[in-house]
CSV table of C-alpha atoms and ligand atoms in Angstrom, one decimal:
chain,number,residue,atom,x,y,z
M,1,UNK,CA,-3.7,-41.1,-38.5
M,2,UNK,CA,-1.5,-38.0,-37.5
M,3,UNK,CA,0.0,-35.7,-39.9
M,4,UNK,CA,3.4,-34.0,-39.6
M,5,UNK,CA,3.1,-29.9,-40.0
M,6,UNK,CA,6.3,-28.4,-40.0
M,7,UNK,CA,7.9,-26.6,-37.5
M,8,UNK,CA,10.7,-24.4,-38.9
M,9,UNK,CA,11.9,-23.8,-42.5
M,10,UNK,CA,15.8,-23.3,-42.5
M,11,UNK,CA,17.4,-21.6,-44.8
M,12,UNK,CA,21.6,-21.7,-45.7
M,13,UNK,CA,24.2,-20.1,-45.9
M,14,UNK,CA,26.9,-20.4,-47.9
M,15,UNK,CA,30.9,-21.2,-47.6
M,16,UNK,CA,33.3,-22.1,-50.2
M,17,UNK,CA,34.6,-26.0,-50.0
M,18,UNK,CA,36.6,-28.5,-52.6
M,19,UNK,CA,36.5,-25.4,-55.1
M,20,UNK,CA,32.3,-25.7,-55.0
M,21,UNK,CA,30.2,-23.0,-52.9
M,22,UNK,CA,28.3,-25.4,-50.6
M,23,UNK,CA,25.0,-24.4,-49.2
M,24,UNK,CA,24.9,-25.2,-45.4
M,25,UNK,CA,20.9,-26.4,-44.4
M,26,UNK,CA,22.7,-26.8,-40.5
M,27,UNK,CA,24.0,-26.2,-38.6
M,28,UNK,CA,23.3,-22.9,-38.5
M,29,UNK,CA,22.6,-19.1,-36.4
M,30,UNK,CA,19.8,-20.5,-35.0
M,31,UNK,CA,20.1,-24.5,-34.4
M,32,UNK,CA,23.5,-26.3,-33.4
M,33,UNK,CA,21.4,-29.8,-34.9
M,34,UNK,CA,18.5,-31.7,-35.4
M,35,UNK,CA,19.5,-34.5,-33.2
M,36,UNK,CA,20.2,-36.7,-34.6
M,37,UNK,CA,21.1,-35.0,-37.8
M,38,UNK,CA,24.2,-33.1,-37.2
M,39,UNK,CA,25.1,-30.9,-40.4
M,40,UNK,CA,24.2,-30.9,-44.4
M,41,UNK,CA,25.7,-29.5,-47.3
M,42,UNK,CA,24.7,-29.0,-50.3
M,43,UNK,CA,27.4,-28.6,-53.9
M,44,UNK,CA,25.4,-27.8,-57.3
M,45,UNK,CA,23.3,-28.4,-59.1
M,46,UNK,CA,26.2,-26.8,-61.4
M,47,UNK,CA,27.0,-27.8,-64.9
M,48,UNK,CA,30.7,-28.5,-65.6
M,49,UNK,CA,33.0,-28.4,-68.5
M,50,UNK,CA,35.1,-31.6,-68.6
M,51,UNK,CA,38.2,-29.6,-68.3
M,52,UNK,CA,37.0,-28.1,-65.1
M,53,UNK,CA,35.5,-31.4,-64.1
M,54,UNK,CA,37.3,-31.9,-61.3
M,55,UNK,CA,36.4,-31.6,-57.8
M,56,UNK,CA,38.7,-32.5,-55.2
M,57,UNK,CA,38.4,-32.9,-51.4
M,58,UNK,CA,41.7,-34.5,-50.1
M,59,UNK,CA,42.6,-37.0,-47.1
M,60,UNK,CA,41.2,-36.3,-44.2
M,61,UNK,CA,39.8,-38.0,-40.5
M,62,UNK,CA,36.3,-38.7,-39.1
M,63,UNK,CA,35.6,-39.7,-36.4
M,64,UNK,CA,32.2,-39.8,-33.8
M,65,UNK,CA,29.8,-40.1,-36.3
M,66,UNK,CA,28.5,-41.3,-39.6
M,67,UNK,CA,30.0,-38.8,-43.3
M,68,UNK,CA,27.8,-39.9,-46.3
M,69,UNK,CA,27.4,-38.4,-49.4
M,70,UNK,CA,24.2,-38.6,-51.6
M,71,UNK,CA,25.0,-38.0,-55.0
M,72,UNK,CA,22.3,-36.8,-57.7
M,73,UNK,CA,23.7,-36.0,-60.3
M,74,UNK,CA,27.4,-36.6,-61.4
M,75,UNK,CA,30.8,-38.9,-60.7
M,76,UNK,CA,31.9,-39.6,-57.3
M,77,UNK,CA,34.9,-41.8,-56.6
M,78,UNK,CA,35.7,-42.4,-52.7
M,79,UNK,CA,38.5,-43.7,-51.4
M,80,UNK,CA,40.0,-44.6,-47.4
M,81,UNK,CA,42.3,-45.8,-45.3
M,82,UNK,CA,40.3,-49.5,-45.1
M,83,UNK,CA,40.8,-50.0,-48.5
M,84,UNK,CA,37.9,-48.6,-49.7
M,85,UNK,CA,38.8,-47.4,-54.1
M,86,UNK,CA,34.7,-47.2,-55.4
M,87,UNK,CA,33.4,-45.0,-57.8
M,88,UNK,CA,29.0,-44.6,-58.2
M,89,UNK,CA,27.3,-42.9,-60.1
M,90,UNK,CA,24.5,-40.6,-59.8
M,91,UNK,CA,22.0,-41.2,-57.8
M,92,UNK,CA,23.8,-43.6,-55.2
M,93,UNK,CA,24.8,-43.3,-51.9
M,94,UNK,CA,28.5,-43.7,-49.6
M,95,UNK,CA,27.8,-44.3,-46.2
M,96,UNK,CA,30.8,-43.5,-44.6
M,97,UNK,CA,30.0,-44.9,-40.3
M,98,UNK,CA,33.2,-43.5,-39.7
M,99,UNK,CA,32.9,-44.3,-35.2
M,100,UNK,CA,36.3,-44.9,-34.5
M,101,UNK,CA,37.9,-43.2,-37.4
M,102,UNK,CA,38.4,-43.6,-40.4
M,103,UNK,CA,40.6,-41.1,-43.1
M,104,UNK,CA,38.7,-40.9,-47.2
M,105,UNK,CA,38.6,-39.0,-49.5
M,106,UNK,CA,36.3,-37.9,-52.3
M,107,UNK,CA,36.9,-37.0,-56.4
M,108,UNK,CA,34.8,-36.4,-60.2
M,109,UNK,CA,34.5,-40.3,-60.7
M,110,UNK,CA,37.5,-40.8,-63.8
M,111,UNK,CA,34.4,-40.2,-66.5
M,112,UNK,CA,33.5,-37.4,-65.1
M,113,UNK,CA,36.2,-35.9,-65.1
M,114,UNK,CA,36.8,-37.3,-68.6
M,115,UNK,CA,33.1,-36.1,-69.9
M,116,UNK,CA,31.4,-33.6,-66.8
M,117,UNK,CA,27.9,-33.1,-67.1
M,118,UNK,CA,25.8,-31.8,-64.0
M,119,UNK,CA,26.9,-32.0,-60.5
M,120,UNK,CA,24.7,-32.1,-57.5
M,121,UNK,CA,25.7,-34.1,-54.2
M,122,UNK,CA,24.3,-33.6,-50.2
M,123,UNK,CA,27.2,-34.6,-47.8
M,124,UNK,CA,25.0,-35.4,-44.6
M,125,UNK,CA,26.5,-35.6,-41.0
M,126,UNK,CA,24.7,-38.2,-38.3
M,127,UNK,CA,25.8,-38.0,-35.0
M,128,UNK,CA,26.5,-41.5,-33.7
M,129,UNK,CA,25.8,-42.4,-29.6
M,130,UNK,CA,28.1,-42.3,-27.2
M,131,UNK,CA,28.2,-46.0,-27.2
M,132,UNK,CA,29.0,-46.7,-30.9
M,133,UNK,CA,31.1,-43.4,-31.6
M,134,UNK,CA,34.5,-46.1,-30.8
M,135,UNK,CA,33.2,-49.2,-32.2
M,136,UNK,CA,35.0,-50.6,-35.9
M,137,UNK,CA,34.3,-48.0,-39.1
M,138,UNK,CA,33.2,-49.5,-42.0
M,139,UNK,CA,32.2,-48.3,-45.3
M,140,UNK,CA,29.1,-49.4,-47.2
M,141,UNK,CA,27.9,-47.4,-51.0
M,142,UNK,CA,24.5,-47.6,-52.8
M,143,UNK,CA,23.7,-47.9,-56.9
M,144,UNK,CA,21.2,-46.5,-58.2
M,145,UNK,CA,20.2,-50.3,-59.2
M,146,UNK,CA,20.0,-51.4,-56.1
M,147,UNK,CA,17.5,-48.9,-54.0
M,148,UNK,CA,14.6,-49.9,-55.0
M,149,UNK,CA,11.4,-47.7,-55.5
M,150,UNK,CA,8.8,-45.7,-53.4
M,151,UNK,CA,5.4,-45.8,-54.8
M,152,UNK,CA,3.4,-42.3,-55.7
M,153,UNK,CA,-0.4,-41.9,-54.1
M,154,UNK,CA,-0.5,-41.2,-58.5
M,155,UNK,CA,2.4,-42.7,-60.5
M,156,UNK,CA,4.1,-40.4,-62.7
M,157,UNK,CA,7.2,-40.5,-64.2
M,158,UNK,CA,8.8,-39.6,-61.4
M,159,UNK,CA,10.8,-41.1,-58.6
M,160,UNK,CA,11.7,-42.1,-54.8
M,161,UNK,CA,15.1,-43.8,-54.4
M,162,UNK,CA,14.6,-45.9,-50.9
M,163,UNK,CA,18.0,-45.4,-49.5
M,164,UNK,CA,18.1,-47.2,-46.0
M,165,UNK,CA,15.3,-48.5,-43.2
M,166,UNK,CA,12.3,-49.7,-43.9
M,167,UNK,CA,8.9,-48.3,-45.7
M,168,UNK,CA,6.2,-50.4,-48.0
M,169,UNK,CA,7.5,-53.1,-47.2
M,170,UNK,CA,10.6,-52.5,-49.2
M,171,UNK,CA,14.3,-52.2,-47.5
M,172,UNK,CA,17.0,-50.1,-48.3
M,173,UNK,CA,20.8,-51.2,-49.0
M,174,UNK,CA,21.5,-49.6,-46.3
M,175,UNK,CA,22.2,-50.8,-43.1
M,176,UNK,CA,21.5,-48.0,-40.4
M,177,UNK,CA,23.6,-48.9,-37.0
M,178,UNK,CA,21.0,-46.3,-36.3
M,179,UNK,CA,17.5,-46.7,-37.8
M,180,UNK,CA,17.9,-44.2,-39.8
M,181,UNK,CA,15.1,-43.9,-43.0
M,182,UNK,CA,16.6,-41.9,-45.7
M,183,UNK,CA,15.2,-41.5,-49.7
M,184,UNK,CA,16.8,-39.1,-52.6
M,185,UNK,CA,13.2,-37.8,-54.4
M,186,UNK,CA,13.1,-36.9,-58.3
M,187,UNK,CA,9.5,-35.6,-58.9
M,188,UNK,CA,7.5,-35.2,-61.5
M,189,UNK,CA,5.3,-32.1,-61.2
M,190,UNK,CA,2.1,-32.9,-59.0
M,191,UNK,CA,3.2,-35.9,-57.4
M,192,UNK,CA,1.6,-36.8,-53.9
M,193,UNK,CA,3.2,-39.2,-51.4
M,194,UNK,CA,2.3,-40.5,-48.4
M,195,UNK,CA,5.1,-42.1,-45.9
M,196,UNK,CA,4.9,-44.5,-42.6
M,197,UNK,CA,6.7,-42.3,-39.9
M,198,UNK,CA,8.0,-43.2,-35.9
M,199,UNK,CA,6.3,-42.3,-33.1
M,200,UNK,CA,8.7,-39.3,-31.7
M,201,UNK,CA,11.4,-39.2,-34.7
M,202,UNK,CA,13.1,-36.0,-36.2
M,203,UNK,CA,11.9,-36.2,-39.9
M,204,UNK,CA,13.9,-33.3,-42.6
M,205,UNK,CA,12.7,-32.4,-45.4
M,206,UNK,CA,15.3,-31.1,-47.4
M,207,UNK,CA,14.8,-29.6,-50.8
M,208,UNK,CA,17.9,-29.4,-53.6
M,209,UNK,CA,16.0,-27.9,-55.8
M,210,UNK,CA,12.8,-27.5,-57.3
M,211,UNK,CA,8.6,-26.4,-54.7
M,212,UNK,CA,7.2,-29.0,-52.0
M,213,UNK,CA,4.0,-28.5,-50.2
M,214,UNK,CA,3.4,-30.3,-46.8
M,215,UNK,CA,0.1,-29.6,-44.5
M,216,UNK,CA,-0.6,-26.1,-46.4
M,217,UNK,CA,3.2,-24.3,-45.9
M,218,UNK,CA,5.7,-24.4,-49.4
M,219,UNK,CA,8.9,-25.6,-49.3
M,220,UNK,CA,11.7,-24.1,-52.0
M,221,UNK,CA,15.3,-24.1,-53.0
M,222,UNK,CA,17.6,-24.8,-50.5
M,223,UNK,CA,15.7,-24.9,-47.7
M,224,UNK,CA,15.6,-26.7,-45.1
M,225,UNK,CA,12.0,-27.9,-43.1
M,226,UNK,CA,11.7,-29.7,-39.7
M,227,UNK,CA,8.7,-31.2,-38.9
M,228,UNK,CA,6.9,-31.1,-35.8
M,229,UNK,CA,7.5,-34.8,-33.9
M,230,UNK,CA,3.8,-35.0,-33.2
M,231,UNK,CA,2.0,-37.5,-36.2
M,232,UNK,CA,2.6,-40.8,-38.5
M,233,UNK,CA,2.4,-39.4,-41.1
M,234,UNK,CA,4.0,-36.8,-43.9
M,235,UNK,CA,2.4,-35.9,-47.0
M,236,UNK,CA,4.1,-34.5,-49.4
M,237,UNK,CA,3.3,-33.1,-52.5
M,238,UNK,CA,5.3,-31.5,-55.4
M,239,UNK,CA,4.2,-28.5,-57.5
M,240,UNK,CA,6.9,-28.9,-59.9
M,241,UNK,CA,10.0,-31.5,-61.0
M,242,UNK,CA,11.4,-31.6,-57.6
M,243,UNK,CA,15.0,-33.0,-56.6
M,244,UNK,CA,14.8,-33.9,-52.3
M,245,UNK,CA,16.5,-35.2,-49.3
M,246,UNK,CA,14.0,-37.1,-47.0
M,247,UNK,CA,15.6,-38.2,-43.8
M,248,UNK,CA,13.7,-39.8,-41.0
M,249,UNK,CA,15.6,-40.4,-37.1
M,250,UNK,CA,15.7,-40.5,-33.5
M,251,UNK,CA,17.1,-38.6,-31.6
M,252,UNK,CA,20.1,-39.6,-29.2
M,253,UNK,CA,19.6,-37.0,-26.7
M,254,UNK,CA,23.5,-36.5,-25.5
M,255,UNK,CA,25.9,-34.4,-25.0
M,256,UNK,CA,27.7,-32.7,-28.6
M,257,UNK,CA,30.7,-31.9,-28.3
M,258,UNK,CA,32.6,-31.0,-31.9
M,259,UNK,CA,35.5,-29.9,-33.3
M,260,UNK,CA,36.6,-29.6,-37.2
M,261,UNK,CA,35.7,-33.5,-38.4
M,262,UNK,CA,35.6,-34.6,-34.8
M,263,UNK,CA,31.5,-35.3,-33.0
M,264,UNK,CA,31.8,-36.9,-29.8
M,265,UNK,CA,30.3,-36.3,-25.6
M,266,UNK,CA,33.0,-33.9,-24.3
M,267,UNK,CA,35.9,-31.8,-24.5
M,268,UNK,CA,38.3,-34.7,-23.0
M,269,UNK,CA,37.4,-37.4,-26.1
M,270,UNK,CA,38.1,-34.5,-28.8
M,271,UNK,CA,41.8,-33.8,-27.6
M,272,UNK,CA,42.2,-37.8,-27.7
M,273,UNK,CA,40.9,-38.1,-31.1
M,274,UNK,CA,43.5,-35.1,-32.6
M,275,UNK,CA,46.5,-37.4,-30.5
M,276,UNK,CA,45.0,-41.1,-31.7
M,277,UNK,CA,45.1,-38.9,-35.7
M,278,UNK,CA,48.0,-37.6,-35.2
M,279,UNK,CA,49.9,-40.6,-33.8
M,280,UNK,CA,48.8,-43.0,-37.1
M,281,UNK,CA,45.5,-44.8,-35.3
M,282,UNK,CA,42.4,-44.0,-37.4
M,283,UNK,CA,44.8,-45.3,-40.5
M,284,UNK,CA,46.5,-44.2,-43.8
M,285,UNK,CA,45.7,-43.0,-46.8
M,286,UNK,CA,48.0,-41.8,-49.3
M,287,UNK,CA,46.5,-39.8,-52.0
Q,301,MN,MN1,34.8,-36.3,-45.1
């Protein structure tokens, strides 16, 4: 089976959000997206004392895509205009299908505020095709015990959790409308892994912390590897303890027009999104 190799390694830019420093690997000055993946924010890792463990991003809208939180360390509470109010512990996932509109907030879970500890998450924006941008919004979550484990070639103490899609005959608990396959990896040193990939898919490997190799290329802390689109297999080796997010999706090949929290196909649709939010058509969230 033909193996994928790395075509580029993206370095992050840094910004401040919700009282934290964020590494932004996508988009950057070189690339607007890695279709269908639009934005990748990495918060942490940071050790927070209880009195400072109060991360908070207040109510805000989204339309036209899926904002997803992959929680690697700590605890997060999500509230939204559909009436959801749920907390997860790491490793866990909150997967929002914003589609025609949702308002949500994110903050430290009560348990995390009380106890503090290590905190780290990835916020990922996955685009939706035009045909799914205006369907009803939805929210899914997955907790640690729901996430199946993918097996390494040389079983050690590391773990790779399957979040969405199928691999090794297992199925992730999150149902992705666009067939996204996603994994959260907590590798120990010298673990090797083979994953089957779909033909022509966009495949990304983001290293939160650690040191891995794909083929003869190395990927380090806060680097995003974009793989070529040929071949049906990903081979990965960890050189030390590493936390990794692996993503695979089919390119939409549609026009992308984005403004703030909205990602649509035309400027007109962006104007409609702003109007609909102001008219309350994306719902309400008092928080
Ligand atoms: Mn958001």
